[in-house]
Each structure stands twice: as C-alpha cells, then as structure tokens.
C-alpha cells in the first residue's frame, strides 16, 4: 500500500479525493481515516483540514444513516495524530484517545435514534426466549434499557477506539516508509507506559467505578493493551524470532480472552520491569 500512500502525498487534491472516495464506500472508512491521519502527521492539522473535511462529508452522511463509526473514527484518529505529531509519544496519544472515546460513549452518540428501547422491542418480538430473559432481568431490578444502552455504546466505542489506533498505526507506518524507513518499527517496539502514566490509567478506572462511568473504565485499559502488544513485538524483534510467532500471537489474541488478560498483565508489569531494556542490556 506504500505506492498508494506515496501518490496520496503528492498533493492535497489527491489526498482529499482518496479520503472522500474511501469514506463513501462501506467498510473502507479505515483507509479514509488513515489518509487523513497521514496528512495530519506529515503536514499538521491546518494543512490537513481540506482532507479531513473531504473525508468527513461522506462519513457525516453515513452518520445520518445510523452508522456513527466512520465519522467518529475519523475525528478520533485525527485528534490522536495531532497529539502524536506534537508530543511524539504513543503512550500520551493513546491516553488522550481513550479519554475522548470515553466521552463519546458517555454522551450517547453511539446509541441508535430513539435510544435502546426500540432495539429491545425488536428483540422481544424476535424471540420468546429473549423476551423471557429480559422479563426476568426486569423482575430482578435490572434496568434493561440502561444495560442495553451501555452494551451498545460501550462495544461501539471500543470498536471506534481500536479502529482509530489501527488507522493511526497504519498512517505512521506509511509516514515512516515514505520519509523515515524503519522508524515506525523502532518507535512501536519501544512503546511502554511510564509509571506515572500507568498510575493515571488506574486512577481513571477507579474514578469510572466510583462515579458510575463505565465507558471510562472500559476504554482506559486500551493503552495498556497496546503497550502489551508492543512489548511482544519488541521482544520478538530483539530475539530475531520468526514472524510466524507474531501470527500465532495475534491468532491467540483475537480468539481467546485469557490471552488478552495476559497481554494486559505483561503491559502492566513492563511499566516497572522494562523487559526490553533488560534484554537489550544482556545481549
């Protein structure tokens, strides 16, 4: 995809056209967001604004059709690209992205028109088993509409956050491939949360639990998950291991919950232990 990225960076018309066209096509919103992020990373927010607007117009149309993911991903990845360009730290970028994503969820922008109740009505009509289950939850004092709203908003917000991180990583890899070969690999392999940043995430999780802000509790762990993934990449890179190890890792990560917990735990411990630094010094 690097030749396509090179063509996009020839000028604003090419970038704006590619971003707009990709935003029109369903399930290509990620490419549109990555193009906007690439231009933002390379030229800054101001020069990238025509590209962002070109991508936002089709994404806004999809928003009016009920699909909030394309526009939300575009806005979030643009913000994260701006922070990364300014601060040059992935950890800070991820924390800012998680905070903004949590605000989006809490504002309810990912809920369908009319809230969750129409969806619950459709589920009740579609299956007697679901109707009985919802009735049982109601009898137990569970606010089913609030629970459904939390699930819809939380899952959608998590998808937007992960998609934005992936788009930003893709844009950064394009930028490195075009202007700084090998730069992204070294940058990502070195990604590690500092003790202060980890403490901030823990505080955010606690605040989310205390003040009943479940979105904050859910999304605050995304930076830690990404840092754990970066740790695995870094260790495999330092040991010079075969790329098939990464393939096996991602298969396990995407198919098993325990692997996600292990990666989170490794990212947590690495904030204090610095496994990559120890391994590099021992070689």
Short mmCIF file of C-alpha atoms in Angstrom, two decimals, residues 12-105:
data_model
loop_
_atom_site.label_atom_id
_atom_site.label_comp_id
_atom_site.label_asym_id
_atom_site.label_seq_id
_atom_site.Cartn_x
_atom_site.Cartn_y
_atom_site.Cartn_z
CA UNK A 12 -3.94 17.94 -1.30
CA UNK A 13 -6.28 17.13 -4.25
CA UNK A 14 -5.04 13.54 -4.38
CA UNK A 15 -5.29 13.10 -0.62
CA UNK A 16 -8.73 14.70 -0.39
CA UNK A 17 -10.04 12.66 -3.30
CA UNK A 18 -8.76 9.38 -1.91
CA UNK A 19 -10.12 10.13 1.57
CA UNK A 20 -13.55 11.13 0.23
CA UNK A 21 -13.83 8.14 -2.10
CA UNK A 22 -12.84 5.66 0.60
CA UNK A 23 -15.33 7.25 3.04
CA UNK A 24 -18.16 6.75 0.55
CA UNK A 25 -17.51 3.01 0.19
CA UNK A 26 -18.81 0.90 3.10
CA UNK A 27 -16.09 -0.73 5.24
CA UNK A 28 -13.35 1.42 3.67
CA UNK A 29 -13.70 4.13 6.31
CA UNK A 30 -10.43 2.91 7.85
CA UNK A 31 -8.50 3.85 4.72
CA UNK A 32 -10.10 7.30 4.66
CA UNK A 33 -9.18 7.84 8.33
CA UNK A 34 -5.64 6.59 7.73
CA UNK A 35 -5.16 9.04 4.83
CA UNK A 36 -6.37 11.93 6.99
CA UNK A 37 -4.04 10.83 9.78
CA UNK A 38 -1.09 10.54 7.39
CA UNK A 39 -1.54 14.07 6.10
CA UNK A 40 -2.01 15.36 9.66
CA UNK A 41 1.14 13.61 10.85
CA UNK A 42 3.21 14.92 7.98
CA UNK A 43 1.88 18.45 7.46
CA UNK A 44 -0.06 19.35 10.61
CA UNK A 45 -3.73 19.89 11.39
CA UNK A 46 -4.17 23.13 9.44
CA UNK A 47 -2.84 21.92 6.07
CA UNK A 48 -4.69 18.62 6.58
CA UNK A 49 -8.07 20.28 7.14
CA UNK A 50 -9.22 20.05 3.46
CA UNK A 51 -8.52 16.31 3.54
CA UNK A 52 -10.33 15.90 6.87
CA UNK A 53 -13.36 17.81 5.61
CA UNK A 54 -13.41 15.79 2.38
CA UNK A 55 -13.46 12.60 4.41
CA UNK A 56 -15.96 13.96 6.95
CA UNK A 57 -18.66 14.81 4.41
CA UNK A 58 -19.35 11.20 3.30
CA UNK A 59 -18.76 9.97 6.85
CA UNK A 60 -21.34 12.50 8.07
CA UNK A 61 -23.82 11.13 5.55
CA UNK A 62 -23.26 7.64 6.95
CA UNK A 63 -23.82 9.11 10.44
CA UNK A 64 -27.24 10.35 9.35
CA UNK A 65 -27.99 6.84 8.04
CA UNK A 66 -27.29 5.46 11.51
CA UNK A 67 -23.63 4.40 11.16
CA UNK A 68 -21.60 6.51 13.57
CA UNK A 69 -18.34 4.55 13.34
CA UNK A 70 -16.78 6.17 10.21
CA UNK A 71 -17.09 9.79 11.37
CA UNK A 72 -16.23 9.02 14.99
CA UNK A 73 -13.14 7.09 13.89
CA UNK A 74 -12.08 9.90 11.57
CA UNK A 75 -12.37 12.55 14.28
CA UNK A 76 -10.66 10.42 16.92
CA UNK A 77 -7.74 9.36 14.71
CA UNK A 78 -7.23 12.96 13.58
CA UNK A 79 -7.05 14.09 17.20
CA UNK A 80 -4.62 11.29 18.05
CA UNK A 81 -2.46 12.11 15.02
CA UNK A 82 -2.31 15.74 16.14
CA UNK A 83 -1.23 14.70 19.64
CA UNK A 84 1.35 12.23 18.31
CA UNK A 85 2.81 14.84 15.95
CA UNK A 86 3.05 17.34 18.81
CA UNK A 87 4.16 15.13 21.70
CA UNK A 88 5.96 12.32 19.82
CA UNK A 89 4.80 9.83 22.47
CA UNK A 90 2.47 6.95 21.69
CA UNK A 91 1.57 6.47 25.33
CA UNK A 92 0.22 10.00 25.74
CA UNK A 93 -1.58 9.73 22.42
CA UNK A 94 -3.35 6.54 23.48
CA UNK A 95 -4.40 8.00 26.83
CA UNK A 96 -5.88 11.08 25.15
CA UNK A 97 -7.67 8.84 22.65
CA UNK A 98 -9.12 6.70 25.43
CA UNK A 99 -10.39 9.76 27.31
CA UNK A 100 -12.06 11.25 24.24
CA UNK A 101 -13.53 7.88 23.29
CA UNK A 102 -14.99 7.52 26.78
CA UNK A 103 -16.56 10.98 26.49
CA UNK A 104 -18.16 9.95 23.18
CA UNK A 105 -19.68 6.87 24.80
#
